[in-house]
Amino acid sequence: EMSRQINLKDATAISLGNLGVLYGLRGRASAALKSLEEGIAVAREIDFKTAVTEFALKKAAILLELNRGEEAAALLAEAEKWVRETENREQEADVEVLRGRLRLLREDRTGARQAFARALPLARESGSKVSLLNARIASGAAATGAGVAALGEALEDAEALGHALLTIEAAEA
């Protein structure tokens, strides 16, 4: 609220988006979607592409969890344009992970595996351990055979990194 009062739109966008992420983690999807949309709107006003993209991806992830694939697909298409402009490899990897999850929702395991395969090198190139772990977990969840063993390794790495959310995702995959 204070950010709004002193007109720091970038801080407002980040605060609203982060609040949306927190709502999402607490299972409050409606509040999460609303806050993320507000953060995206403020970020668009000031052409803060990295924030627009990040919060659009977070919103798409929640929409996928709610089985709202068409809405998520539209956001992913929009986010992909922004990622091309910013050349943010971490976000590009996240687009591919979410695209793979969308394919799984549509029961297209082959398409999902292809998207996850594209995410892995992008995540490596980004240098983000979390992004790489996210891509590995998603890839392992859609895999058979050796991929299942890779999922066990990803679980161990998530635990070693101390990332609770990815540990849970790997354990549930």
PDB file of C-alpha atoms in Angstrom:
ATOM      1  CA  GLU A   1       0.000   0.000   0.000  1.00  0.00           C
ATOM      2  CA  MET A   2       2.805   2.389   0.825  1.00  0.00           C
ATOM      3  CA  SER A   3       4.304   1.710  -2.631  1.00  0.00           C
ATOM      4  CA  ARG A   4       1.098   3.011  -4.202  1.00  0.00           C
ATOM      5  CA  GLN A   5       1.112   6.115  -2.031  1.00  0.00           C
ATOM      6  CA  ILE A   6       4.620   7.145  -3.064  1.00  0.00           C
ATOM      7  CA  ASN A   7       4.056   6.063  -6.665  1.00  0.00           C
ATOM      8  CA  LEU A   8       6.739   3.417  -6.929  1.00  0.00           C
ATOM      9  CA  LYS A   9       5.021   1.425  -9.627  1.00  0.00           C
ATOM     10  CA  ASP A  10       7.792  -1.128  -9.983  1.00  0.00           C
ATOM     11  CA  ALA A  11       7.618  -1.904  -6.256  1.00  0.00           C
ATOM     12  CA  THR A  12       3.824  -2.020  -6.455  1.00  0.00           C
ATOM     13  CA  ALA A  13       3.948  -4.483  -9.354  1.00  0.00           C
ATOM     14  CA  ILE A  14       6.428  -6.704  -7.538  1.00  0.00           C
ATOM     15  CA  SER A  15       4.479  -6.537  -4.268  1.00  0.00           C
ATOM     16  CA  LEU A  16       1.193  -7.461  -5.950  1.00  0.00           C
ATOM     17  CA  GLY A  17       2.805 -10.272  -7.928  1.00  0.00           C
ATOM     18  CA  ASN A  18       4.614 -11.687  -4.913  1.00  0.00           C
ATOM     19  CA  LEU A  19       1.424 -11.503  -2.894  1.00  0.00           C
ATOM     20  CA  GLY A  20      -0.251 -13.501  -5.659  1.00  0.00           C
ATOM     21  CA  VAL A  21       2.486 -16.117  -5.465  1.00  0.00           C
ATOM     22  CA  LEU A  22       2.027 -16.379  -1.693  1.00  0.00           C
ATOM     23  CA  TYR A  23      -1.741 -16.726  -2.073  1.00  0.00           C
ATOM     24  CA  GLY A  24      -1.119 -19.490  -4.601  1.00  0.00           C
ATOM     25  CA  LEU A  25       1.193 -21.350  -2.246  1.00  0.00           C
ATOM     26  CA  ARG A  26      -1.495 -21.150   0.435  1.00  0.00           C
ATOM     27  CA  GLY A  27      -4.085 -22.633  -1.917  1.00  0.00           C
ATOM     28  CA  ARG A  28      -6.046 -19.414  -2.350  1.00  0.00           C
ATOM     29  CA  ALA A  29      -6.285 -19.593  -6.130  1.00  0.00           C
ATOM     30  CA  SER A  30      -8.891 -16.872  -6.614  1.00  0.00           C
ATOM     31  CA  ALA A  31      -6.948 -14.336  -4.551  1.00  0.00           C
ATOM     32  CA  ALA A  32      -3.716 -15.420  -6.239  1.00  0.00           C
ATOM     33  CA  LEU A  33      -5.099 -14.911  -9.727  1.00  0.00           C
ATOM     34  CA  LYS A  34      -6.520 -11.506  -8.801  1.00  0.00           C
ATOM     35  CA  SER A  35      -3.290 -10.266  -7.228  1.00  0.00           C
ATOM     36  CA  LEU A  36      -1.148 -11.611 -10.069  1.00  0.00           C
ATOM     37  CA  GLU A  37      -3.389  -9.912 -12.627  1.00  0.00           C
ATOM     38  CA  GLU A  38      -3.104  -6.628 -10.719  1.00  0.00           C
ATOM     39  CA  GLY A  39       0.685  -6.986 -10.607  1.00  0.00           C
ATOM     40  CA  ILE A  40       0.781  -7.726 -14.332  1.00  0.00           C
ATOM     41  CA  ALA A  41      -1.366  -4.664 -15.070  1.00  0.00           C
ATOM     42  CA  VAL A  42       0.902  -2.337 -13.091  1.00  0.00           C
ATOM     43  CA  ALA A  43       4.032  -3.867 -14.640  1.00  0.00           C
ATOM     44  CA  ARG A  44       2.573  -3.378 -18.128  1.00  0.00           C
ATOM     45  CA  GLU A  45       1.931   0.316 -17.379  1.00  0.00           C
ATOM     46  CA  ILE A  46       5.645   0.858 -16.847  1.00  0.00           C
ATOM     47  CA  ASP A  47       6.855  -1.649 -19.468  1.00  0.00           C
ATOM     48  CA  PHE A  48       8.464  -3.856 -16.791  1.00  0.00           C
ATOM     49  CA  LYS A  49       8.684  -6.900 -19.081  1.00  0.00           C
ATOM     50  CA  THR A  50      10.550  -9.196 -16.718  1.00  0.00           C
ATOM     51  CA  ALA A  51       7.876  -8.767 -14.041  1.00  0.00           C
ATOM     52  CA  VAL A  52       5.024  -9.065 -16.561  1.00  0.00           C
ATOM     53  CA  THR A  53       6.516 -12.326 -17.779  1.00  0.00           C
ATOM     54  CA  GLU A  54       7.273 -13.739 -14.334  1.00  0.00           C
ATOM     55  CA  PHE A  55       3.805 -13.071 -12.980  1.00  0.00           C
ATOM     56  CA  ALA A  56       2.128 -14.270 -16.179  1.00  0.00           C
ATOM     57  CA  LEU A  57       4.018 -17.560 -15.789  1.00  0.00           C
ATOM     58  CA  LYS A  58       2.972 -17.839 -12.139  1.00  0.00           C
ATOM     59  CA  LYS A  59      -0.627 -17.162 -13.155  1.00  0.00           C
ATOM     60  CA  ALA A  60      -0.424 -19.765 -15.950  1.00  0.00           C
ATOM     61  CA  ALA A  61       0.863 -22.348 -13.451  1.00  0.00           C
ATOM     62  CA  ILE A  62      -2.130 -21.736 -11.184  1.00  0.00           C
ATOM     63  CA  LEU A  63      -4.516 -21.920 -14.132  1.00  0.00           C
ATOM     64  CA  LEU A  64      -3.012 -25.284 -15.092  1.00  0.00           C
ATOM     65  CA  GLU A  65      -3.525 -26.553 -11.547  1.00  0.00           C
ATOM     66  CA  LEU A  66      -7.182 -25.531 -11.914  1.00  0.00           C
ATOM     67  CA  ASN A  67      -7.435 -27.398 -15.255  1.00  0.00           C
ATOM     68  CA  ARG A  68      -7.989 -24.125 -17.090  1.00  0.00           C
ATOM     69  CA  GLY A  69      -5.702 -25.053 -19.939  1.00  0.00           C
ATOM     70  CA  GLU A  70      -7.021 -22.680 -22.599  1.00  0.00           C
ATOM     71  CA  GLU A  71      -6.486 -19.633 -20.378  1.00  0.00           C
ATOM     72  CA  ALA A  72      -3.024 -20.894 -19.467  1.00  0.00           C
ATOM     73  CA  ALA A  73      -2.195 -21.492 -23.147  1.00  0.00           C
ATOM     74  CA  ALA A  74      -3.105 -17.898 -24.020  1.00  0.00           C
ATOM     75  CA  LEU A  75      -0.875 -16.571 -21.215  1.00  0.00           C
ATOM     76  CA  LEU A  76       1.995 -18.819 -22.302  1.00  0.00           C
ATOM     77  CA  ALA A  77       1.759 -17.540 -25.877  1.00  0.00           C
ATOM     78  CA  GLU A  78       1.900 -13.974 -24.605  1.00  0.00           C
ATOM     79  CA  ALA A  79       4.748 -14.742 -22.192  1.00  0.00           C
ATOM     80  CA  GLU A  80       6.734 -16.377 -24.965  1.00  0.00           C
ATOM     81  CA  LYS A  81       6.757 -13.079 -26.894  1.00  0.00           C
ATOM     82  CA  TRP A  82       8.057 -11.204 -23.862  1.00  0.00           C
ATOM     83  CA  VAL A  83      10.717 -13.849 -23.215  1.00  0.00           C
ATOM     84  CA  ARG A  84      11.987 -13.454 -26.754  1.00  0.00           C
ATOM     85  CA  GLU A  85      12.394  -9.725 -26.132  1.00  0.00           C
ATOM     86  CA  THR A  86      14.160 -10.088 -22.785  1.00  0.00           C
ATOM     87  CA  GLU A  87      16.133 -13.246 -23.677  1.00  0.00           C
ATOM     88  CA  ASN A  88      15.697 -14.460 -20.100  1.00  0.00           C
ATOM     89  CA  ARG A  89      16.677 -18.145 -20.256  1.00  0.00           C
ATOM     90  CA  GLU A  90      15.235 -18.951 -16.839  1.00  0.00           C
ATOM     91  CA  GLN A  91      11.825 -17.666 -17.872  1.00  0.00           C
ATOM     92  CA  GLU A  92      12.168 -19.355 -21.252  1.00  0.00           C
ATOM     93  CA  ALA A  93      12.756 -22.660 -19.450  1.00  0.00           C
ATOM     94  CA  ASP A  94       9.706 -21.972 -17.278  1.00  0.00           C
ATOM     95  CA  VAL A  95       7.606 -21.389 -20.423  1.00  0.00           C
ATOM     96  CA  GLU A  96       8.664 -24.808 -21.723  1.00  0.00           C
ATOM     97  CA  VAL A  97       7.942 -26.513 -18.388  1.00  0.00           C
ATOM     98  CA  LEU A  98       4.477 -24.989 -18.303  1.00  0.00           C
ATOM     99  CA  ARG A  99       3.944 -25.858 -21.969  1.00  0.00           C
ATOM    100  CA  GLY A 100       4.812 -29.447 -21.055  1.00  0.00           C
ATOM    101  CA  ARG A 101       2.337 -29.399 -18.170  1.00  0.00           C
ATOM    102  CA  LEU A 102      -0.300 -28.056 -20.553  1.00  0.00           C
ATOM    103  CA  ARG A 103       0.446 -30.957 -22.917  1.00  0.00           C
ATOM    104  CA  LEU A 104       0.039 -33.390 -20.014  1.00  0.00           C
ATOM    105  CA  LEU A 105      -3.301 -31.798 -19.194  1.00  0.00           C
ATOM    106  CA  ARG A 106      -4.278 -32.436 -22.819  1.00  0.00           C
ATOM    107  CA  GLU A 107      -3.007 -36.035 -22.481  1.00  0.00           C
ATOM    108  CA  ASP A 108      -0.185 -35.479 -24.971  1.00  0.00           C
ATOM    109  CA  ARG A 109       2.727 -37.201 -23.202  1.00  0.00           C
ATOM    110  CA  THR A 110       4.969 -37.042 -26.275  1.00  0.00           C
ATOM    111  CA  GLY A 111       4.480 -33.295 -26.633  1.00  0.00           C
ATOM    112  CA  ALA A 112       5.045 -32.900 -22.899  1.00  0.00           C
ATOM    113  CA  ARG A 113       8.324 -34.811 -23.001  1.00  0.00           C
ATOM    114  CA  GLN A 114       9.466 -32.683 -25.967  1.00  0.00           C
ATOM    115  CA  ALA A 115       8.672 -29.448 -24.106  1.00  0.00           C
ATOM    116  CA  PHE A 116      10.480 -30.678 -20.990  1.00  0.00           C
ATOM    117  CA  ALA A 117      13.457 -31.684 -23.148  1.00  0.00           C
ATOM    118  CA  ARG A 118      13.603 -28.116 -24.507  1.00  0.00           C
ATOM    119  CA  ALA A 119      13.403 -26.726 -20.956  1.00  0.00           C
ATOM    120  CA  LEU A 120      16.434 -28.605 -19.628  1.00  0.00           C
ATOM    121  CA  PRO A 121      19.199 -26.912 -21.681  1.00  0.00           C
ATOM    122  CA  LEU A 122      17.543 -23.510 -21.261  1.00  0.00           C
ATOM    123  CA  ALA A 123      17.480 -23.974 -17.496  1.00  0.00           C
ATOM    124  CA  ARG A 124      21.132 -25.084 -17.518  1.00  0.00           C
ATOM    125  CA  GLU A 125      22.080 -22.048 -19.592  1.00  0.00           C
ATOM    126  CA  SER A 126      20.246 -19.748 -17.164  1.00  0.00           C
ATOM    127  CA  GLY A 127      22.465 -20.884 -14.297  1.00  0.00           C
ATOM    128  CA  SER A 128      19.450 -21.142 -11.986  1.00  0.00           C
ATOM    129  CA  LYS A 129      19.557 -24.261  -9.831  1.00  0.00           C
ATOM    130  CA  VAL A 130      15.861 -23.883  -9.054  1.00  0.00           C
ATOM    131  CA  SER A 131      14.901 -23.565 -12.718  1.00  0.00           C
ATOM    132  CA  LEU A 132      16.969 -26.614 -13.623  1.00  0.00           C
ATOM    133  CA  LEU A 133      15.492 -28.626 -10.775  1.00  0.00           C
ATOM    134  CA  ASN A 134      11.980 -27.589 -11.791  1.00  0.00           C
ATOM    135  CA  ALA A 135      12.658 -28.752 -15.369  1.00  0.00           C
ATOM    136  CA  ARG A 136      14.180 -32.025 -14.173  1.00  0.00           C
ATOM    137  CA  ILE A 137      11.216 -32.776 -11.914  1.00  0.00           C
ATOM    138  CA  ALA A 138       8.721 -32.002 -14.666  1.00  0.00           C
ATOM    139  CA  SER A 139      10.687 -34.107 -17.130  1.00  0.00           C
ATOM    140  CA  GLY A 140      10.944 -37.008 -14.710  1.00  0.00           C
ATOM    141  CA  ALA A 141       7.232 -36.888 -13.929  1.00  0.00           C
ATOM    142  CA  ALA A 142       6.390 -37.369 -17.621  1.00  0.00           C
ATOM    143  CA  ALA A 143       9.033 -40.031 -18.201  1.00  0.00           C
ATOM    144  CA  THR A 144       9.161 -43.774 -18.009  1.00  0.00           C
ATOM    145  CA  GLY A 145      12.085 -46.080 -17.315  1.00  0.00           C
ATOM    146  CA  ALA A 146      15.310 -44.112 -16.809  1.00  0.00           C
ATOM    147  CA  GLY A 147      13.329 -40.906 -16.342  1.00  0.00           C
ATOM    148  CA  VAL A 148      11.831 -42.288 -13.159  1.00  0.00           C
ATOM    149  CA  ALA A 149      15.335 -42.837 -11.762  1.00  0.00           C
ATOM    150  CA  ALA A 150      16.187 -39.248 -12.731  1.00  0.00           C
ATOM    151  CA  LEU A 151      13.181 -38.109 -10.735  1.00  0.00           C
ATOM    152  CA  GLY A 152      14.641 -39.803  -7.637  1.00  0.00           C
ATOM    153  CA  GLU A 153      17.883 -37.896  -8.180  1.00  0.00           C
ATOM    154  CA  ALA A 154      15.930 -34.651  -8.572  1.00  0.00           C
ATOM    155  CA  LEU A 155      14.209 -35.341  -5.249  1.00  0.00           C
ATOM    156  CA  GLU A 156      17.583 -35.759  -3.556  1.00  0.00           C
ATOM    157  CA  ASP A 157      18.850 -32.531  -5.161  1.00  0.00           C
ATOM    158  CA  ALA A 158      15.734 -30.610  -4.084  1.00  0.00           C
ATOM    159  CA  GLU A 159      16.266 -31.797  -0.524  1.00  0.00           C
ATOM    160  CA  ALA A 160      19.962 -30.848  -0.668  1.00  0.00           C
ATOM    161  CA  LEU A 161      19.065 -27.398  -2.019  1.00  0.00           C
ATOM    162  CA  GLY A 162      16.591 -27.001   0.830  1.00  0.00           C
ATOM    163  CA  HIS A 163      13.780 -26.042  -1.543  1.00  0.00           C
ATOM    164  CA  ALA A 164      10.641 -27.275   0.209  1.00  0.00           C
ATOM    165  CA  LEU A 165       8.218 -26.700  -2.666  1.00  0.00           C
ATOM    166  CA  LEU A 166      10.321 -28.542  -5.241  1.00  0.00           C
ATOM    167  CA  THR A 167      10.952 -31.332  -2.725  1.00  0.00           C
ATOM    168  CA  ILE A 168       7.202 -31.817  -2.377  1.00  0.00           C
ATOM    169  CA  GLU A 169       6.688 -31.666  -6.150  1.00  0.00           C
ATOM    170  CA  ALA A 170       9.404 -34.249  -6.757  1.00  0.00           C
ATOM    171  CA  ALA A 171       8.037 -36.537  -4.060  1.00  0.00           C
ATOM    172  CA  GLU A 172       4.505 -36.311  -5.478  1.00  0.00           C
ATOM    173  CA  ALA A 173       5.519 -36.735  -9.151  1.00  0.00           C
TER     174      ALA A 173
END
